[in-house]
Structures are given as structure tokens and as C-alpha cells.
């Protein structure tokens, strides 16, 4: 059998040994492809994260933690996010946040003070958690060839992992999936028939629990719709710089469209800037200070021009025409 390549393009090839299971009692080698994380939209943690491709279908964060611990020791691994979990989180966020027609941009544009942001984020997370339907799986399975992003302690840990992968090819001692002795299997829910039986039971959640999740979502949806409508109404009734209120479709008290709300917000910002500029010379001492600065600038420029003129005169006086 030909030896596996150490690299393929930007990826380092990491062979891992998967122990036998009752349904397939043979030891097999699975190839994991690892490179530095370089997303299209950079983040602050890119320098200390790795992008993994072709993760095993039974991957969990505990499996990856044990794998990286066998490569560079414990304490280097922080967290892992899988492709399907990221997509699910984005879908849930879209369902919870974007469902109200105007809540996303308007509430973000008119947020509360920064000192309350952490508290509001925690309350919002609790609210969203209560609005989610209960899960029907004890443990997820990944799609074949799916990806994951692993966050390490620091950038040095990333370099150590890549060096450890190169050493694996030289020593031919492949790390075991699930840790030595498959200790991870004891800490995660089992697959197989037990996994399917649990799914069948979780597919019929308690009626009260299900009703509570639906009620929480409906309450959150209605509240965000109301907040968006109130903001849109306030922006719609805001007069322009000439003191006129533009009458648009739907009446002044009806919720404005997103474009109308954004236009009104822009007008409010422009009006505030103009008012700020007008207040610059509002007080008498401000006018005195401004005139004083203008006079000093004129005197400075006059002195500079005088020096230049004297230099030009001296230069002209030294000129001697040819005979």
C-alpha cells in the first residue's frame, strides 16, 4: 500500500486510527485534512484556529479534544464548531431575529447604552433558548466529508499541531480516535439501536414543554414586532430640517417600511450634525475665541509672506547682469 501524502495543497493530512466496533470489527485508518483557518470574513481568532475537513461522522467536541491532546498535550484545545451546527445556529438566528419584518435593523440602530449590552445579551439568549423546540437526538451525526473549526489556546498551539502532524507521518504511530482505550465512548451517548430508540422517545416530547416553547416564541415575536413598529412610528413622525413631516403611504401612525425608516434615520443624523455645527458660535465667548484664532492666523500668514518677500528682494539685489 502506497504511503499517504503529508500534504495536499494547503492541507496537512492527519491519519487517525479508528478502533473496531461490533458492527465492523476491523481497525481502519481515516484521513483528516487540517489547515490554518482563513475564512472569507476575518475574525479575531483566525490566528489560533484550525480548519478541519473530512471529519468522521461520529465526531463530537470530546473526540476532537482527545485527538488534539494526543498530538500536543492537554490544555491546548478550547472549543470546536461543526459545519452543521453553524448552519443550524444561523438558521435559528434567522428564524428568531429576522421573522419580525423591521426588528433587525431598527432595533440594532436604536440599541440601549453599552453598559446594558451584556445584560441584554444574556436575557436575549435565555429568551431564545426558551423559544427553541426540544431536541429529538441525544447525539448528532455529521455528514460525510463535513468540516469543523477548532479553536486553540494561542497561535503557538497551531504551529505545534502542524508540526505534530508531520511527526505522525515519520513515526507511523497514528493517534487513536476517541483516545487511548476509547475513553470518549464512555462519556458520550451510544449510537446504534440505543440511539434510535432514544430518538423515537424524544420525538414525542411532553405536551406542556412543547406548549411552553411555542408560547415563548409567540411572545418574543410579538414583542419585537411591537418594538419595531414603535421605532418606525417615531422615525416617521420626526420632522425634517425645515420642520415638515413627510406624509407617506399608510398614514403617520402606521408602521413604516424598512427603506422609509432608514431614510428617516439618516435625516435625523444629518439634522443632529447640522444643529451641532450651528451651536458652535452660539455663545459670545465662542465667537470671541474664533475671531481671536482667525486674527492670529492672519498675523502668522502675514509674517510668513513678509519673510518670503524680503528673501526675494535680497536675491534680486545680488543679481549682476552681464556686460
mmCIF file of C-alpha atoms in Angstrom:
data_model
loop_
_atom_site.group_PDB
_atom_site.id
_atom_site.type_symbol
_atom_site.label_atom_id
_atom_site.label_comp_id
_atom_site.label_asym_id
_atom_site.label_seq_id
_atom_site.Cartn_x
_atom_site.Cartn_y
_atom_site.Cartn_z
ATOM 1 C CA UNK A 1 0.000 0.000 0.000
ATOM 2 C CA UNK A 2 1.428 3.370 -1.042
ATOM 3 C CA UNK A 3 2.152 5.772 1.841
ATOM 4 C CA UNK A 4 -0.308 8.629 2.322
ATOM 5 C CA UNK A 5 0.908 12.108 1.296
ATOM 6 C CA UNK A 6 1.840 14.512 4.070
ATOM 7 C CA UNK A 7 0.145 17.486 2.402
ATOM 8 C CA UNK A 8 -2.485 18.085 -0.252
ATOM 9 C CA UNK A 9 -2.490 21.703 -1.367
ATOM 10 C CA UNK A 10 -2.843 23.882 1.732
ATOM 11 C CA UNK A 11 -3.942 20.946 3.887
ATOM 12 C CA UNK A 12 -1.831 18.736 6.119
ATOM 13 C CA UNK A 13 -3.025 15.126 6.065
ATOM 14 C CA UNK A 14 -3.611 13.640 9.527
ATOM 15 C CA UNK A 15 -4.177 9.843 9.544
ATOM 16 C CA UNK A 16 -6.156 8.660 12.552
ATOM 17 C CA UNK A 17 -6.797 5.098 13.650
ATOM 18 C CA UNK A 18 -10.453 4.253 14.238
ATOM 19 C CA UNK A 19 -10.897 1.293 16.626
ATOM 20 C CA UNK A 20 -13.187 -1.607 15.708
ATOM 21 C CA UNK A 21 -16.851 -1.689 16.698
ATOM 22 C CA UNK A 22 -19.231 -4.666 16.953
ATOM 23 C CA UNK A 23 -20.828 -3.812 13.600
ATOM 24 C CA UNK A 24 -17.405 -3.578 11.891
ATOM 25 C CA UNK A 25 -14.725 -5.454 13.897
ATOM 26 C CA UNK A 26 -11.716 -4.129 11.993
ATOM 27 C CA UNK A 27 -9.277 -1.319 12.633
ATOM 28 C CA UNK A 28 -9.367 1.293 9.842
ATOM 29 C CA UNK A 29 -7.463 4.493 9.049
ATOM 30 C CA UNK A 30 -9.360 7.722 8.453
ATOM 31 C CA UNK A 31 -7.717 10.794 6.905
ATOM 32 C CA UNK A 32 -8.377 14.217 8.365
ATOM 33 C CA UNK A 33 -7.305 17.329 6.423
ATOM 34 C CA UNK A 34 -6.060 20.245 8.526
ATOM 35 C CA UNK A 35 -5.005 23.805 7.661
ATOM 36 C CA UNK A 36 -4.972 27.235 9.238
ATOM 37 C CA UNK A 37 -8.407 28.787 9.352
ATOM 38 C CA UNK A 38 -8.795 31.530 6.729
ATOM 39 C CA UNK A 39 -12.492 32.454 6.340
ATOM 40 C CA UNK A 40 -13.749 34.965 3.799
ATOM 41 C CA UNK A 41 -14.666 37.329 6.621
ATOM 42 C CA UNK A 42 -11.677 37.505 9.009
ATOM 43 C CA UNK A 43 -12.205 37.255 12.761
ATOM 44 C CA UNK A 44 -10.035 37.944 15.792
ATOM 45 C CA UNK A 45 -9.483 34.208 16.459
ATOM 46 C CA UNK A 46 -8.303 33.165 13.000
ATOM 47 C CA UNK A 47 -4.639 33.123 14.019
ATOM 48 C CA UNK A 48 -5.295 30.497 16.716
ATOM 49 C CA UNK A 49 -7.832 28.302 14.930
ATOM 50 C CA UNK A 50 -7.599 25.361 12.518
ATOM 51 C CA UNK A 51 -9.939 24.311 9.729
ATOM 52 C CA UNK A 52 -10.673 20.578 9.556
ATOM 53 C CA UNK A 53 -12.128 18.786 6.537
ATOM 54 C CA UNK A 54 -13.474 15.221 6.245
ATOM 55 C CA UNK A 55 -14.239 14.867 9.952
ATOM 56 C CA UNK A 56 -15.626 11.430 10.953
ATOM 57 C CA UNK A 57 -19.401 11.127 11.006
ATOM 58 C CA UNK A 58 -19.462 10.379 14.742
ATOM 59 C CA UNK A 59 -17.363 13.436 15.660
ATOM 60 C CA UNK A 60 -18.034 15.307 18.878
ATOM 61 C CA UNK A 61 -16.109 18.018 20.685
ATOM 62 C CA UNK A 62 -14.864 15.396 23.140
ATOM 63 C CA UNK A 63 -13.411 13.330 20.269
ATOM 64 C CA UNK A 64 -11.519 16.319 18.881
ATOM 65 C CA UNK A 65 -10.337 17.329 22.355
ATOM 66 C CA UNK A 66 -8.882 13.849 22.903
ATOM 67 C CA UNK A 67 -7.310 13.872 19.420
ATOM 68 C CA UNK A 68 -5.522 17.193 19.918
ATOM 69 C CA UNK A 69 -4.486 16.203 23.438
ATOM 70 C CA UNK A 70 -2.723 13.154 21.967
ATOM 71 C CA UNK A 71 -0.908 15.441 19.493
ATOM 72 C CA UNK A 72 0.184 18.429 21.636
ATOM 73 C CA UNK A 73 -0.922 17.559 25.164
ATOM 74 C CA UNK A 74 -3.823 18.722 27.293
ATOM 75 C CA UNK A 75 -4.708 22.384 27.790
ATOM 76 C CA UNK A 76 -4.257 23.491 24.177
ATOM 77 C CA UNK A 77 -7.766 22.748 22.920
ATOM 78 C CA UNK A 78 -10.545 25.255 23.698
ATOM 79 C CA UNK A 79 -13.587 24.516 21.550
ATOM 80 C CA UNK A 80 -14.854 23.177 18.233
ATOM 81 C CA UNK A 81 -17.699 24.256 15.968
ATOM 82 C CA UNK A 82 -19.019 21.873 13.323
ATOM 83 C CA UNK A 83 -20.379 22.839 9.929
ATOM 84 C CA UNK A 84 -23.907 21.570 10.520
ATOM 85 C CA UNK A 85 -24.078 23.259 13.943
ATOM 86 C CA UNK A 86 -23.003 26.610 12.470
ATOM 87 C CA UNK A 87 -25.632 26.368 9.745
ATOM 88 C CA UNK A 88 -28.297 25.363 12.273
ATOM 89 C CA UNK A 89 -27.341 28.286 14.528
ATOM 90 C CA UNK A 90 -27.588 30.689 11.588
ATOM 91 C CA UNK A 91 -30.987 29.264 10.642
ATOM 92 C CA UNK A 92 -32.276 29.578 14.210
ATOM 93 C CA UNK A 93 -30.966 33.132 14.453
ATOM 94 C CA UNK A 94 -32.674 33.983 11.182
ATOM 95 C CA UNK A 95 -35.950 32.493 12.395
ATOM 96 C CA UNK A 96 -35.798 34.269 15.749
ATOM 97 C CA UNK A 97 -34.373 37.623 14.659
ATOM 98 C CA UNK A 98 -35.449 38.171 11.071
ATOM 99 C CA UNK A 99 -39.013 36.960 11.415
ATOM 100 C CA UNK A 100 -40.264 40.383 12.557
ATOM 101 C CA UNK A 101 -40.193 42.460 9.409
ATOM 102 C CA UNK A 102 -38.397 45.513 10.800
ATOM 103 C CA UNK A 103 -36.957 44.440 14.156
ATOM 104 C CA UNK A 104 -33.457 43.555 12.965
ATOM 105 C CA UNK A 105 -32.120 46.844 11.651
ATOM 106 C CA UNK A 106 -34.283 49.233 13.603
ATOM 107 C CA UNK A 107 -33.602 47.686 17.000
ATOM 108 C CA UNK A 108 -29.892 47.417 16.208
ATOM 109 C CA UNK A 109 -29.767 51.062 15.138
ATOM 110 C CA UNK A 110 -31.542 52.256 18.277
ATOM 111 C CA UNK A 111 -29.926 49.986 20.859
ATOM 112 C CA UNK A 112 -29.582 50.788 24.539
ATOM 113 C CA UNK A 113 -26.455 52.061 26.255
ATOM 114 C CA UNK A 114 -23.312 49.957 26.203
ATOM 115 C CA UNK A 115 -23.360 49.270 29.928
ATOM 116 C CA UNK A 116 -26.555 47.276 29.444
ATOM 117 C CA UNK A 117 -25.446 45.335 26.365
ATOM 118 C CA UNK A 118 -24.114 42.341 28.315
ATOM 119 C CA UNK A 119 -27.240 42.095 30.415
ATOM 120 C CA UNK A 120 -29.479 42.362 27.367
ATOM 121 C CA UNK A 121 -27.427 39.740 25.515
ATOM 122 C CA UNK A 122 -27.822 37.306 28.407
ATOM 123 C CA UNK A 123 -31.566 37.950 28.613
ATOM 124 C CA UNK A 124 -31.897 37.548 24.875
ATOM 125 C CA UNK A 125 -30.003 34.233 24.956
ATOM 126 C CA UNK A 126 -32.305 32.935 27.691
ATOM 127 C CA UNK A 127 -35.337 34.081 25.741
ATOM 128 C CA UNK A 128 -34.162 32.380 22.556
ATOM 129 C CA UNK A 129 -33.297 29.184 24.427
ATOM 130 C CA UNK A 130 -36.808 29.063 25.892
ATOM 131 C CA UNK A 131 -38.306 29.588 22.414
ATOM 132 C CA UNK A 132 -36.470 26.627 20.829
ATOM 133 C CA UNK A 133 -38.222 23.317 20.413
ATOM 134 C CA UNK A 134 -36.711 20.415 22.397
ATOM 135 C CA UNK A 135 -34.100 18.345 20.570
ATOM 136 C CA UNK A 136 -35.039 14.868 19.337
ATOM 137 C CA UNK A 137 -31.491 13.456 19.168
ATOM 138 C CA UNK A 138 -29.183 12.535 22.047
ATOM 139 C CA UNK A 139 -26.134 12.892 19.780
ATOM 140 C CA UNK A 140 -25.746 14.318 16.257
ATOM 141 C CA UNK A 141 -24.186 12.556 13.287
ATOM 142 C CA UNK A 142 -22.144 14.565 10.782
ATOM 143 C CA UNK A 143 -22.478 14.379 7.029
ATOM 144 C CA UNK A 144 -19.715 12.537 5.233
ATOM 145 C CA UNK A 145 -16.897 14.945 4.332
ATOM 146 C CA UNK A 146 -18.183 17.723 6.613
ATOM 147 C CA UNK A 147 -15.924 20.345 8.178
ATOM 148 C CA UNK A 148 -15.181 21.849 11.579
ATOM 149 C CA UNK A 149 -13.238 24.774 13.065
ATOM 150 C CA UNK A 150 -11.098 24.107 16.134
ATOM 151 C CA UNK A 151 -10.116 26.970 18.447
ATOM 152 C CA UNK A 152 -6.812 26.513 20.275
ATOM 153 C CA UNK A 153 -5.201 28.365 23.177
ATOM 154 C CA UNK A 154 -2.849 30.516 21.098
ATOM 155 C CA UNK A 155 -1.065 30.793 17.762
ATOM 156 C CA UNK A 156 1.863 28.758 19.086
ATOM 157 C CA UNK A 157 -0.513 25.824 19.629
ATOM 158 C CA UNK A 158 -1.469 25.940 15.943
ATOM 159 C CA UNK A 159 2.185 25.646 14.926
ATOM 160 C CA UNK A 160 2.706 22.771 17.355
ATOM 161 C CA UNK A 161 -0.266 20.866 15.939
ATOM 162 C CA UNK A 162 1.004 21.206 12.359
ATOM 163 C CA UNK A 163 4.467 20.049 13.428
ATOM 164 C CA UNK A 164 2.946 17.107 15.325
ATOM 165 C CA UNK A 165 1.078 16.035 12.182
ATOM 166 C CA UNK A 166 4.357 15.958 10.260
ATOM 167 C CA UNK A 167 5.904 13.785 13.018
ATOM 168 C CA UNK A 168 2.982 11.335 12.788
ATOM 169 C CA UNK A 169 3.937 10.526 9.193
ATOM 170 C CA UNK A 170 7.537 9.837 10.209
ATOM 171 C CA UNK A 171 6.745 7.664 13.222
ATOM 172 C CA UNK A 172 3.744 5.894 11.621
ATOM 173 C CA UNK A 173 2.077 5.943 15.052
ATOM 174 C CA UNK A 174 -1.375 7.260 14.255
ATOM 175 C CA UNK A 175 -3.480 8.786 17.058
ATOM 176 C CA UNK A 176 -6.489 6.740 18.093
ATOM 177 C CA UNK A 177 -9.944 8.188 17.514
ATOM 178 C CA UNK A 178 -11.627 8.505 20.890
ATOM 179 C CA UNK A 179 -8.368 8.478 22.862
ATOM 180 C CA UNK A 180 -6.348 5.583 24.172
ATOM 181 C CA UNK A 181 -8.709 2.815 25.234
ATOM 182 C CA UNK A 182 -11.579 4.704 23.565
ATOM 183 C CA UNK A 183 -12.319 6.567 26.803
ATOM 184 C CA UNK A 184 -14.513 9.085 24.960
ATOM 185 C CA UNK A 185 -17.058 6.361 24.165
ATOM 186 C CA UNK A 186 -17.885 6.175 27.877
ATOM 187 C CA UNK A 187 -18.629 9.916 28.058
ATOM 188 C CA UNK A 188 -20.904 10.349 25.007
ATOM 189 C CA UNK A 189 -24.299 8.778 24.254
ATOM 190 C CA UNK A 190 -24.102 5.485 22.406
ATOM 191 C CA UNK A 191 -25.027 5.082 18.765
ATOM 192 C CA UNK A 192 -26.778 2.170 17.101
ATOM 193 C CA UNK A 193 -30.119 0.784 18.238
ATOM 194 C CA UNK A 194 -29.952 2.598 21.606
ATOM 195 C CA UNK A 195 -29.517 5.903 19.781
ATOM 196 C CA UNK A 196 -32.531 5.227 17.524
ATOM 197 C CA UNK A 197 -34.725 4.146 20.450
ATOM 198 C CA UNK A 198 -33.895 7.374 22.283
ATOM 199 C CA UNK A 199 -34.752 9.382 19.161
ATOM 200 C CA UNK A 200 -38.115 7.656 18.939
ATOM 201 C CA UNK A 201 -38.887 8.589 22.542
ATOM 202 C CA UNK A 202 -37.698 12.203 22.196
ATOM 203 C CA UNK A 203 -39.813 12.668 19.064
ATOM 204 C CA UNK A 204 -42.876 12.803 21.341
ATOM 205 C CA UNK A 205 -41.990 15.494 23.901
ATOM 206 C CA UNK A 206 -44.101 16.431 26.868
ATOM 207 C CA UNK A 207 -47.106 18.485 25.821
ATOM 208 C CA UNK A 208 -46.557 21.156 28.461
ATOM 209 C CA UNK A 209 -42.894 21.551 27.458
ATOM 210 C CA UNK A 210 -43.845 21.882 23.800
ATOM 211 C CA UNK A 211 -46.592 24.407 24.562
ATOM 212 C CA UNK A 212 -44.180 26.475 26.684
ATOM 213 C CA UNK A 213 -41.689 26.695 23.783
ATOM 214 C CA UNK A 214 -44.416 27.778 21.347
ATOM 215 C CA UNK A 215 -45.760 30.378 23.789
ATOM 216 C CA UNK A 216 -42.263 31.760 24.404
ATOM 217 C CA UNK A 217 -41.631 32.127 20.672
ATOM 218 C CA UNK A 218 -45.001 33.814 20.064
ATOM 219 C CA UNK A 219 -44.417 36.249 22.941
ATOM 220 C CA UNK A 220 -40.928 37.122 21.722
ATOM 221 C CA UNK A 221 -42.143 37.572 18.139
ATOM 222 C CA UNK A 222 -44.994 39.874 19.178
ATOM 223 C CA UNK A 223 -42.759 41.966 21.440
ATOM 224 C CA UNK A 224 -40.132 42.519 18.752
ATOM 225 C CA UNK A 225 -42.801 43.420 16.201
ATOM 226 C CA UNK A 226 -44.214 45.963 18.639
ATOM 227 C CA UNK A 227 -40.790 47.495 19.328
ATOM 228 C CA UNK A 228 -40.060 47.755 15.610
ATOM 229 C CA UNK A 229 -43.427 49.398 14.956
ATOM 230 C CA UNK A 230 -42.894 51.942 17.751
ATOM 231 C CA UNK A 231 -39.462 52.901 16.436
ATOM 232 C CA UNK A 232 -40.759 53.143 12.896
ATOM 233 C CA UNK A 233 -43.625 55.346 14.099
ATOM 234 C CA UNK A 234 -41.252 57.669 15.963
ATOM 235 C CA UNK A 235 -38.968 57.990 12.945
ATOM 236 C CA UNK A 236 -41.936 58.545 10.667
ATOM 237 C CA UNK A 237 -43.202 61.434 12.776
ATOM 238 C CA UNK A 238 -39.804 63.111 13.004
ATOM 239 C CA UNK A 239 -39.881 66.456 11.137
ATOM 240 C CA UNK A 240 -37.214 67.270 8.569
ATOM 241 C CA UNK A 241 -34.728 70.169 8.740
ATOM 242 C CA UNK A 242 -37.388 72.598 7.513
ATOM 243 C CA UNK A 243 -39.885 71.479 10.155
ATOM 244 C CA UNK A 244 -42.140 69.489 7.790
ATOM 245 C CA UNK A 245 -43.306 65.906 8.282
ATOM 246 C CA UNK A 246 -43.420 63.910 5.064
ATOM 247 C CA UNK A 247 -46.770 62.194 4.535
ATOM 248 C CA UNK A 248 -46.239 58.713 3.068
ATOM 249 C CA UNK A 249 -48.236 55.594 2.348
ATOM 250 C CA UNK A 250 -50.110 54.120 5.286
ATOM 251 C CA UNK A 251 -50.631 57.255 7.341
ATOM 252 C CA UNK A 252 -48.419 58.739 10.032
ATOM 253 C CA UNK A 253 -49.343 56.236 12.713
ATOM 254 C CA UNK A 254 -48.894 53.060 10.646
ATOM 255 C CA UNK A 255 -45.561 51.194 10.710
ATOM 256 C CA UNK A 256 -43.117 52.479 8.122
ATOM 257 C CA UNK A 257 -41.326 50.297 5.627
ATOM 258 C CA UNK A 258 -37.667 49.486 6.185
ATOM 259 C CA UNK A 259 -36.489 51.915 3.483
ATOM 260 C CA UNK A 260 -38.616 54.719 4.887
ATOM 261 C CA UNK A 261 -37.308 54.084 8.394
ATOM 262 C CA UNK A 262 -33.703 54.139 7.191
ATOM 263 C CA UNK A 263 -34.283 57.391 5.283
ATOM 264 C CA UNK A 264 -35.855 58.973 8.353
ATOM 265 C CA UNK A 265 -32.960 57.822 10.489
ATOM 266 C CA UNK A 266 -30.477 59.367 8.049
ATOM 267 C CA UNK A 267 -32.364 62.645 8.168
ATOM 268 C CA UNK A 268 -32.284 62.613 11.965
ATOM 269 C CA UNK A 269 -28.497 62.124 11.933
ATOM 270 C CA UNK A 270 -28.000 64.927 9.396
ATOM 271 C CA UNK A 271 -30.218 67.213 11.425
ATOM 272 C CA UNK A 272 -28.248 66.484 14.597
ATOM 273 C CA UNK A 273 -24.957 67.224 12.827
ATOM 274 C CA UNK A 274 -26.276 70.488 11.442
ATOM 275 C CA UNK A 275 -27.561 71.526 14.856
ATOM 276 C CA UNK A 276 -24.195 70.713 16.374
ATOM 277 C CA UNK A 277 -22.455 72.945 13.853
ATOM 278 C CA UNK A 278 -24.924 75.771 14.449
ATOM 279 C CA UNK A 279 -24.249 75.631 18.191
ATOM 280 C CA UNK A 280 -20.520 76.184 17.615
ATOM 281 C CA UNK A 281 -20.843 80.026 17.632
ATOM 282 C CA UNK A 282 -23.911 80.219 19.814
ATOM 283 C CA UNK A 283 -22.231 81.799 22.860
ATOM 284 C CA UNK A 284 -20.403 85.130 22.895
ATOM 285 C CA UNK A 285 -17.138 83.676 24.226
ATOM 286 C CA UNK A 286 -17.128 81.166 21.369
ATOM 287 C CA UNK A 287 -17.329 83.984 18.844
ATOM 288 C CA UNK A 288 -14.505 85.872 20.601
ATOM 289 C CA UNK A 289 -12.304 82.798 20.619
ATOM 290 C CA UNK A 290 -12.982 82.107 16.953
ATOM 291 C CA UNK A 291 -12.160 85.710 15.958
ATOM 292 C CA UNK A 292 -9.015 85.628 18.059
ATOM 293 C CA UNK A 293 -7.833 82.461 16.319
ATOM 294 C CA UNK A 294 -8.585 83.960 12.911
ATOM 295 C CA UNK A 295 -6.578 87.091 13.745
ATOM 296 C CA UNK A 296 -3.629 85.020 14.952
ATOM 297 C CA UNK A 297 -3.734 83.014 11.750
ATOM 298 C CA UNK A 298 -3.748 86.209 9.643
ATOM 299 C CA UNK A 299 -0.777 87.646 11.547
ATOM 300 C CA UNK A 300 1.113 84.378 11.136
ATOM 301 C CA UNK A 301 0.499 84.274 7.416
ATOM 302 C CA UNK A 302 1.460 87.996 7.081
ATOM 303 C CA UNK A 303 4.802 87.359 8.798
ATOM 304 C CA UNK A 304 5.493 84.373 6.555
ATOM 305 C CA UNK A 305 4.727 86.389 3.430
ATOM 306 C CA UNK A 306 6.954 89.253 4.653
ATOM 307 C CA UNK A 307 9.887 86.904 5.188
ATOM 308 C CA UNK A 308 9.434 85.456 1.724
ATOM 309 C CA UNK A 309 9.279 88.952 0.184
ATOM 310 C CA UNK A 310 12.492 90.071 1.957
ATOM 311 C CA UNK A 311 14.261 86.975 0.711
ATOM 312 C CA UNK A 312 13.164 87.666 -2.860
ATOM 313 C CA UNK A 313 14.401 91.315 -2.605
ATOM 314 C CA UNK A 314 17.813 90.246 -1.321
ATOM 315 C CA UNK A 315 18.133 87.734 -4.095
ATOM 316 C CA UNK A 316 17.248 90.359 -6.724
ATOM 317 C CA UNK A 317 19.787 92.852 -5.294
ATOM 318 C CA UNK A 318 22.654 90.388 -5.745
ATOM 319 C CA UNK A 319 21.847 89.856 -9.411
ATOM 320 C CA UNK A 320 24.534 91.365 -11.749
ATOM 321 C CA UNK A 321 23.681 91.487 -15.470
ATOM 322 C CA UNK A 322 26.369 90.521 -17.979
ATOM 323 C CA UNK A 323 28.260 93.362 -19.702
#
